Tab-separated table of C-alpha atoms in Angstrom:
chain	number	residue	atom	x	y	z
A	1	MET	CA	-4.023	-7.968	21.099
A	2	MET	CA	-2.056	-5.391	19.090
A	3	HIS	CA	-4.883	-5.125	16.557
A	4	LYS	CA	-7.354	-4.516	19.392
A	5	ALA	CA	-5.136	-1.749	20.797
A	6	LYS	CA	-4.941	-0.074	17.383
A	7	SER	CA	-8.699	-0.380	16.992
A	8	ASN	CA	-9.242	1.241	20.401
A	9	LYS	CA	-6.931	4.089	19.390
A	10	VAL	CA	-8.942	4.724	16.232
A	11	VAL	CA	-12.200	4.648	18.195
A	12	ALA	CA	-10.772	7.128	20.708
A	13	LEU	CA	-9.587	9.476	17.949
A	14	ASN	CA	-12.932	9.282	16.165
A	15	ARG	CA	-14.728	10.020	19.424
A	16	ALA	CA	-12.433	12.982	20.080
A	17	TRP	CA	-13.073	14.240	16.532
A	18	ALA	CA	-16.833	14.008	17.115
A	19	TYR	CA	-16.493	15.939	20.399
A	20	LEU	CA	-14.416	18.595	18.643
A	21	GLY	CA	-17.145	18.928	16.017
A	22	LEU	CA	-19.791	19.308	18.721
A	23	GLY	CA	-17.647	21.880	20.510
A	24	LEU	CA	-17.206	23.782	17.241
A	25	HIS	CA	-20.963	23.971	16.708
A	26	LEU	CA	-21.501	25.172	20.288
A	27	LEU	CA	-18.768	27.787	19.820
A	28	MET	CA	-20.421	28.999	16.613
A	29	ALA	CA	-23.782	29.259	18.418
A	30	LEU	CA	-22.187	31.187	21.298
A	31	LEU	CA	-20.446	33.631	18.950
A	32	MET	CA	-23.682	34.128	17.009
A	33	ALA	CA	-25.444	34.933	20.299
A	34	VAL	CA	-22.735	37.468	21.177
A	35	THR	CA	-23.096	39.071	17.740
A	36	VAL	CA	-26.887	39.329	18.039
A	37	ILE	CA	-26.665	40.767	21.571
A	38	ARG	CA	-24.126	43.411	20.557
A	39	ASP	CA	-25.342	44.284	17.044
A	40	GLY	CA	-28.943	43.050	16.948
A	41	TRP	CA	-30.765	40.746	14.539
A	42	SER	CA	-30.546	41.141	10.775
A	43	TRP	CA	-31.580	39.163	7.745
A	44	ASN	CA	-27.922	38.248	7.257
A	45	ALA	CA	-27.795	36.735	10.751
A	46	VAL	CA	-30.992	34.768	10.115
A	47	ALA	CA	-29.643	33.499	6.781
A	48	LEU	CA	-26.350	32.433	8.372
A	49	CYS	CA	-28.150	30.546	11.148
A	50	PHE	CA	-30.419	28.799	8.645
A	51	ILE	CA	-27.573	27.760	6.301
A	52	TYR	CA	-25.374	26.609	9.174
A	53	VAL	CA	-28.120	24.494	10.756
A	54	MET	CA	-28.868	22.919	7.371
A	55	GLY	CA	-25.263	21.740	7.297
A	56	LEU	CA	-25.840	19.859	10.550
A	57	TRP	CA	-28.659	17.856	8.968
A	58	LEU	CA	-26.882	17.313	5.668
A	59	ARG	CA	-23.306	16.190	5.170
A	60	PRO	CA	-21.070	19.299	5.121
A	61	THR	CA	-19.626	19.982	1.675
A	62	TRP	CA	-17.481	22.651	0.053
A	63	LEU	CA	-20.635	24.237	-1.409
A	64	TRP	CA	-22.241	24.494	2.013
A	65	LEU	CA	-19.018	25.932	3.466
A	66	THR	CA	-18.846	28.485	0.634
A	67	LEU	CA	-22.391	29.625	1.421
A	68	VAL	CA	-21.571	29.886	5.138
A	69	ILE	CA	-18.489	32.055	4.515
A	70	ALA	CA	-20.286	34.223	1.944
A	71	THR	CA	-23.212	34.798	4.320
A	72	TRP	CA	-20.815	35.514	7.187
A	73	ALA	CA	-19.002	38.079	5.006
A	74	CYS	CA	-22.341	39.799	4.352
A	75	LEU	CA	-23.088	39.747	8.087
A	76	LEU	CA	-19.740	41.442	8.770
A	77	LEU	CA	-20.947	44.486	6.836
A	78	VAL	CA	-23.766	45.164	9.321
A	79	ALA	CA	-22.478	43.421	12.468
A	80	PRO	CA	-18.779	44.033	13.259
A	81	SER	CA	-18.952	41.631	16.223
A	82	ALA	CA	-19.320	38.749	13.752
A	83	VAL	CA	-15.557	38.992	13.228
A	84	PHE	CA	-15.151	36.735	16.287
A	85	MET	CA	-16.813	33.914	14.342
A	86	ALA	CA	-13.680	33.734	12.205
A	87	PHE	CA	-11.982	31.545	14.813
A	88	ALA	CA	-14.732	28.910	14.515
A	89	LEU	CA	-14.696	29.206	10.722
A	90	PHE	CA	-10.960	28.461	10.655
A	91	PHE	CA	-11.581	25.060	12.272
A	92	LEU	CA	-14.633	24.505	10.105
A	93	CYS	CA	-12.574	24.943	6.925
A	94	VAL	CA	-9.963	22.465	8.135
A	95	GLY	CA	-12.630	19.939	9.107
A	96	VAL	CA	-14.561	20.052	5.827
A	97	LEU	CA	-11.882	20.635	3.169
A	98	PRO	CA	-8.607	18.934	2.173
A	99	LEU	CA	-5.338	20.594	3.210
A	100	TRP	CA	-4.655	23.135	0.458
A	101	PRO	CA	-8.281	24.207	-0.121
A	102	ALA	CA	-8.561	24.634	3.658
A	103	ILE	CA	-5.471	26.873	3.712
A	104	VAL	CA	-6.872	29.000	0.876
A	105	CYS	CA	-10.245	29.201	2.606
A	106	ASN	CA	-8.643	30.249	5.902
A	107	ALA	CA	-6.630	32.891	4.063
A	108	VAL	CA	-9.864	34.336	2.656
A	109	VAL	CA	-11.482	34.374	6.111
A	110	THR	CA	-8.358	36.034	7.542
A	111	ILE	CA	-8.367	38.762	4.875
A	112	LEU	CA	-12.050	39.496	5.501
A	113	SER	CA	-11.453	39.613	9.264
A	114	VAL	CA	-8.493	41.975	8.952
A	115	TYR	CA	-10.338	44.206	6.490
A	116	GLN	CA	-13.416	44.508	8.685
A	117	GLY	CA	-11.828	44.383	12.125
A	118	GLY	CA	-8.851	46.602	11.414
A	119	GLU	CA	-6.425	44.382	13.369
A	120	ALA	CA	-4.088	41.974	11.602
A	121	LEU	CA	-2.228	40.104	14.343
A	122	GLY	CA	-5.188	38.426	16.040
A	123	PRO	CA	-6.839	36.895	12.949
A	124	ILE	CA	-3.507	35.801	11.484
A	125	VAL	CA	-2.393	34.047	14.688
A	126	ALA	CA	-5.812	32.434	15.073
A	127	ALA	CA	-5.753	31.204	11.469
A	128	VAL	CA	-2.289	29.677	11.854
A	129	VAL	CA	-3.119	27.987	15.174
A	130	ALA	CA	-6.440	26.605	13.922
A	131	THR	CA	-4.895	25.316	10.695
A	132	VAL	CA	-1.930	23.629	12.396
A	133	VAL	CA	-4.007	22.037	15.166
A	134	GLY	CA	-6.849	20.970	12.872
A	135	VAL	CA	-4.637	19.563	10.123
A	136	GLY	CA	-2.404	17.807	12.661
A	137	PHE	CA	-5.354	16.098	14.307
A	138	LYS	CA	-6.835	15.059	10.943
A	139	GLU	CA	-3.495	13.592	9.852
A	140	LEU	CA	-3.200	11.660	13.124
A	141	ARG	CA	-6.746	10.327	12.753
A	142	ASP	CA	-6.284	9.374	9.085
A	143	GLU	CA	-2.968	7.657	9.806
A	144	ALA	CA	-4.482	5.655	12.661
A	145	SER	CA	-7.388	4.592	10.423
A	146	ALA	CA	-5.011	3.583	7.626
A	147	ARG	CA	-2.917	1.527	10.043
A	148	GLU	CA	-6.022	-0.210	11.358
A	149	VAL	CA	-7.112	-1.109	7.813
A	150	ALA	CA	-3.609	-2.365	6.989
A	151	SER	CA	-3.492	-4.395	10.208
A	152	ARG	CA	-6.905	-5.917	9.530
A	153	HIS	CA	-5.906	-6.727	5.951
A	154	ALA	CA	-2.664	-8.328	7.116
A	155	GLY	CA	-4.589	-10.429	9.628
A	156	GLU	CA	-7.057	-11.580	6.977
A	157	MET	CA	-4.267	-12.423	4.550
A	158	GLY	CA	-2.407	-14.307	7.263
A	159	GLU	CA	-5.483	-16.399	8.050
A	160	ARG	CA	-6.139	-17.046	4.353
A	161	THR	CA	-2.528	-18.139	3.898
A	162	ARG	CA	-2.776	-20.425	6.937
A	163	LEU	CA	-5.971	-22.033	5.612
A	164	ALA	CA	-4.401	-22.457	2.181
A	165	GLY	CA	-1.417	-24.172	3.784
A	166	GLU	CA	-3.634	-26.476	5.845
A	167	ILE	CA	-5.688	-27.463	2.788
A	168	HIS	CA	-2.537	-28.013	0.754
A	169	ASP	CA	-0.828	-30.125	3.420
A	170	THR	CA	-3.888	-32.306	4.083
A	171	ILE	CA	-6.554	-32.520	1.380
A	172	ALA	CA	-4.426	-31.627	-1.648
A	173	GLN	CA	-1.536	-33.894	-0.673
A	174	GLY	CA	-3.938	-36.724	0.141
A	175	LEU	CA	-5.742	-36.452	-3.195
A	176	SER	CA	-2.411	-36.243	-4.994
A	177	SER	CA	-1.228	-39.436	-3.292
A	178	ILE	CA	-4.504	-41.222	-4.104
A	179	HIS	CA	-4.198	-40.140	-7.740
A	180	MET	CA	-0.619	-41.428	-8.034
A	181	ILE	CA	-1.455	-44.727	-6.292
A	182	LEU	CA	-4.448	-45.353	-8.563
A	183	GLN	CA	-2.303	-44.527	-11.581
A	184	ALA	CA	0.272	-47.089	-10.474
A	185	VAL	CA	-2.372	-49.740	-9.733
A	186	GLU	CA	-3.917	-49.273	-13.203
A	187	LYS	CA	-0.720	-50.514	-14.801
A	188	ARG	CA	-0.935	-53.813	-12.882
A	189	VAL	CA	-4.632	-54.554	-13.473
A	190	GLU	CA	-5.837	-56.443	-16.548
A	191	ASP	CA	-9.528	-56.963	-15.745
A	192	PRO	CA	-11.421	-54.455	-17.989
A	193	GLU	CA	-14.231	-53.827	-15.489
A	194	VAL	CA	-11.868	-53.252	-12.575
A	195	LEU	CA	-9.674	-51.090	-14.802
A	196	GLU	CA	-12.672	-48.959	-15.762
A	197	ASP	CA	-13.569	-48.458	-12.088
A	198	LEU	CA	-9.971	-47.521	-11.290
A	199	ARG	CA	-9.910	-44.980	-14.107
A	200	LEU	CA	-13.160	-43.468	-12.874
A	201	ALA	CA	-11.753	-43.229	-9.346
A	202	ARG	CA	-8.507	-41.691	-10.638
A	203	THR	CA	-10.381	-39.158	-12.774
A	204	THR	CA	-12.574	-38.201	-9.826
A	205	ALA	CA	-9.518	-37.758	-7.600
A	206	GLU	CA	-7.822	-35.696	-10.315
A	207	ASP	CA	-10.867	-33.433	-10.721
A	208	ASN	CA	-11.162	-32.922	-6.974
A	209	LEU	CA	-7.440	-32.222	-6.730
A	210	ALA	CA	-7.765	-29.549	-9.428
A	211	GLU	CA	-10.711	-27.978	-7.611
A	212	THR	CA	-8.800	-28.037	-4.324
A	213	ARG	CA	-5.879	-26.265	-5.961
A	214	ARG	CA	-8.236	-23.620	-7.327
A	215	ILE	CA	-9.511	-23.055	-3.792
A	216	ILE	CA	-5.931	-22.774	-2.534
A	217	ALA	CA	-5.118	-20.272	-5.282
A	218	ALA	CA	-8.193	-18.213	-4.379
A	219	LEU	CA	-7.254	-18.178	-0.701
A	220	GLN	CA	-3.623	-17.344	-1.390
A	221	PRO	CA	-3.660	-15.209	-4.549
A	222	GLY	CA	0.029	-14.196	-4.438
A	223	PRO	CA	0.661	-17.087	-3.929
A	224	LEU	CA	2.722	-15.173	-1.457
A	225	VAL	CA	1.359	-12.224	0.511
A	226	GLY	CA	3.970	-9.855	1.870
A	227	GLY	CA	6.990	-11.650	0.386
A	228	ASP	CA	9.339	-11.315	-2.551
A	229	LEU	CA	9.457	-13.124	-5.885
A	230	PRO	CA	12.028	-15.841	-5.004
A	231	ILE	CA	9.970	-16.954	-2.005
A	232	ALA	CA	6.783	-16.956	-4.082
A	233	LEU	CA	8.383	-19.109	-6.789
A	234	ALA	CA	9.853	-21.431	-4.168
A	235	ARG	CA	6.353	-22.073	-2.854
A	236	VAL	CA	5.017	-22.608	-6.364
A	237	SER	CA	7.784	-25.133	-7.038
A	238	SER	CA	7.384	-27.016	-3.778
A	239	GLY	CA	3.608	-27.411	-3.958
A	240	THR	CA	3.423	-30.020	-6.748
A	241	PRO	CA	3.085	-33.819	-6.934
A	242	LEU	CA	6.651	-33.978	-8.307
A	243	GLY	CA	7.963	-33.065	-4.873
A	244	GLU	CA	11.767	-32.934	-4.765
A	245	ALA	CA	11.926	-33.893	-8.437
A	246	LEU	CA	11.014	-30.277	-9.183
A	247	SER	CA	13.853	-28.017	-8.029
A	248	PHE	CA	14.074	-24.251	-7.751
A	249	GLU	CA	17.214	-22.129	-8.018
A	250	VAL	CA	18.018	-18.430	-7.829
A	251	GLU	CA	21.041	-17.086	-9.696
A	252	GLY	CA	22.425	-13.590	-9.219
A	253	GLU	CA	21.648	-10.997	-6.568
A	254	PRO	CA	17.889	-10.384	-6.138
A	255	TYR	CA	16.636	-6.810	-6.475
A	256	ASP	CA	13.310	-5.042	-6.064
A	257	LEU	CA	10.758	-5.339	-8.856
A	258	ASP	CA	7.505	-3.650	-9.701
A	259	GLU	CA	4.593	-5.362	-7.942
A	260	LYS	CA	2.834	-6.086	-11.243
A	261	VAL	CA	5.974	-7.765	-12.630
A	262	GLU	CA	6.221	-9.991	-9.551
A	263	GLN	CA	2.548	-10.931	-9.735
A	264	GLU	CA	2.633	-11.780	-13.442
A	265	LEU	CA	5.865	-13.790	-13.137
A	266	THR	CA	4.358	-15.746	-10.262
A	267	ARG	CA	1.261	-16.529	-12.340
A	268	ILE	CA	3.469	-17.476	-15.290
A	269	ALA	CA	5.473	-19.825	-13.089
A	270	GLN	CA	2.256	-21.397	-11.815
A	271	SER	CA	1.065	-22.003	-15.393
A	272	LEU	CA	4.382	-23.429	-16.574
A	273	VAL	CA	4.764	-25.706	-13.551
A	274	SER	CA	1.166	-26.858	-14.006
A	275	ASN	CA	1.966	-27.691	-17.639
A	276	VAL	CA	4.931	-29.787	-16.552
A	277	VAL	CA	2.845	-31.716	-14.023
A	278	LYS	CA	-0.200	-32.257	-16.255
A	279	HIS	CA	1.223	-32.694	-19.743
A	280	SER	CA	4.956	-33.356	-19.885
A	281	GLU	CA	5.135	-36.783	-18.174
A	282	ALA	CA	8.460	-35.551	-16.782
A	283	THR	CA	10.336	-37.232	-13.966
A	284	ARG	CA	12.479	-34.177	-13.246
A	285	ALA	CA	12.069	-30.437	-13.743
A	286	ARG	CA	13.834	-27.247	-12.733
A	287	VAL	CA	12.660	-23.666	-12.206
A	288	THR	CA	15.415	-21.043	-12.369
A	289	LEU	CA	15.148	-17.335	-11.602
A	290	THR	CA	18.164	-15.398	-12.881
A	291	TYR	CA	18.892	-11.801	-11.888
A	292	GLN	CA	21.111	-9.782	-14.227
A	293	SER	CA	21.690	-6.040	-14.226
A	294	ASP	CA	19.580	-5.465	-17.345
A	295	LEU	CA	17.562	-8.671	-17.595
A	296	LEU	CA	15.464	-10.940	-15.379
A	297	SER	CA	14.920	-14.492	-16.607
A	298	LEU	CA	12.472	-17.157	-15.492
A	299	ASP	CA	13.273	-20.595	-16.938
A	300	VAL	CA	11.238	-23.779	-16.544
A	301	VAL	CA	12.893	-26.910	-17.959
A	302	ASP	CA	11.714	-30.537	-17.816
A	303	ASN	CA	12.822	-33.931	-19.161
A	304	GLY	CA	9.356	-34.924	-20.373
A	305	ARG	CA	7.998	-36.015	-23.734
A	306	GLY	CA	8.497	-32.599	-25.320
A	307	MET	CA	6.605	-31.088	-28.253
A	308	ASP	CA	6.844	-31.538	-32.001
A	309	GLU	CA	8.633	-28.968	-34.145
A	310	GLU	CA	5.432	-27.709	-35.784
A	311	LEU	CA	3.931	-26.708	-32.444
A	312	VAL	CA	7.180	-25.057	-31.351
A	313	SER	CA	7.269	-23.105	-34.634
A	314	LYS	CA	3.710	-21.862	-34.066
A	315	ILE	CA	4.666	-20.746	-30.582
A	316	ALA	CA	7.744	-18.934	-31.889
A	317	ALA	CA	5.683	-17.216	-34.597
A	318	ASP	CA	3.001	-16.263	-32.064
A	319	LYS	CA	0.304	-17.930	-34.168
A	320	MET	CA	-1.398	-19.661	-31.254
A	321	SER	CA	-4.737	-18.243	-30.186
A	322	LEU	CA	-5.446	-21.275	-28.036
A	323	SER	CA	-2.790	-23.611	-26.722
A	324	PRO	CA	-3.291	-27.187	-25.501
A	325	VAL	CA	-0.663	-26.582	-22.857
A	326	GLY	CA	-1.559	-23.016	-21.906
A	327	LEU	CA	1.457	-21.325	-23.489
A	328	ALA	CA	-0.726	-18.763	-25.252
A	329	GLY	CA	-1.866	-17.524	-21.841
A	330	VAL	CA	1.739	-17.432	-20.658
A	331	ARG	CA	2.714	-15.316	-23.667
A	332	ARG	CA	-0.159	-12.916	-23.004
A	333	ARG	CA	0.947	-12.467	-19.403
A	334	ALA	CA	4.535	-11.942	-20.551
A	335	ASN	CA	3.412	-9.251	-22.990
A	336	LEU	CA	1.657	-7.403	-20.158
A	337	ILE	CA	5.014	-6.740	-18.480
A	338	GLY	CA	7.039	-6.225	-21.658
A	339	ALA	CA	8.681	-9.646	-21.447
A	340	THR	CA	9.497	-12.127	-24.214
A	341	MET	CA	8.896	-15.887	-24.252
A	342	HIS	CA	11.215	-18.445	-25.854
A	343	VAL	CA	10.458	-22.168	-26.165
A	344	GLU	CA	12.924	-24.965	-26.946
A	345	SER	CA	11.618	-28.508	-27.324
A	346	SER	CA	11.661	-31.626	-29.435
A	347	PRO	CA	9.805	-34.946	-29.156
A	348	GLY	CA	11.195	-37.090	-26.346
A	349	ALA	CA	13.788	-34.488	-25.332
A	350	GLY	CA	11.850	-32.437	-22.822
A	351	CYS	CA	10.893	-28.779	-22.986
A	352	GLY	CA	12.352	-25.481	-21.870
A	353	VAL	CA	10.440	-22.207	-21.581
A	354	SER	CA	12.255	-18.943	-20.874
A	355	ILE	CA	10.583	-15.670	-19.889
A	356	GLN	CA	12.898	-12.668	-20.159
A	357	VAL	CA	12.007	-9.311	-18.623
A	358	PRO	CA	14.119	-6.264	-19.598
A	359	ILE	CA	15.148	-4.201	-16.570
A	360	ARG	CA	15.227	-0.470	-17.181
């Protein structure tokens, strides 16, 4: 209902702007008629009419406006009554040009009017009034349009987030449960043919679960829209098959971060948590976000099977172009925000990955 009210406001402002434009053109035509009646026709008047009408058919631009003002200045030399057109030109400058170019343009029109007309007060007051009214209305219209776009975007993001939540709570959770049940049943079956069928069913469920999660990620790219980093990481941590076995903690007092830093840390957390679920065979894991005055740390620790020392050494030396557990991608994301990655692991003793972001 609120969005509809905002939309109606924008429509009303746009309609008013269109009426103002029509009124401006009629005013210009009336002032041209007054000039012709008082001072007669001239080639300058014909040229001004032609150029102005061309602007009605084409989209008005700064070049067109420059030609209009230049032709009007030439008309002033032979038709003093054309000075009254300055009032319409003031609004025209505001309507076609951005703020500061419009002010400069109105100053030029004012100077020409004062020089030709001999009176200073009238043109100056008219220029100020036209500039203030025109700019104020444009700002109001632009602000209303921006709010409508923001409101529409927020509504779309809210719906996408709702759909992502529904898919996660139904399809994704169901596939995850099927996958875990089939995995447990496999361990109790000895018949090779039945075991092969179970493995096929488990693999199919796993593939569909992965595809479902990709859909969820596409619908909810943040994965949090309009929230802060701790909430985003809490959602990342809670949306896994490990359930309560994967905990999330925040240490220190949270503070504002650059949007890019928050986005990259969220993606890093998604990758690291995915690694734990897919590769570590862990029964417990913990995600910790630590706020310090000069350092922000994201730590993901699990009690899984760990990695051998050779692989850890390659990670430490940054000699991994491709990683079987996606750590090369994590390092690349960390580098994008000036962060460092540290890995501690040994076979059978779990794994810990720390991302440290310097705070300047």
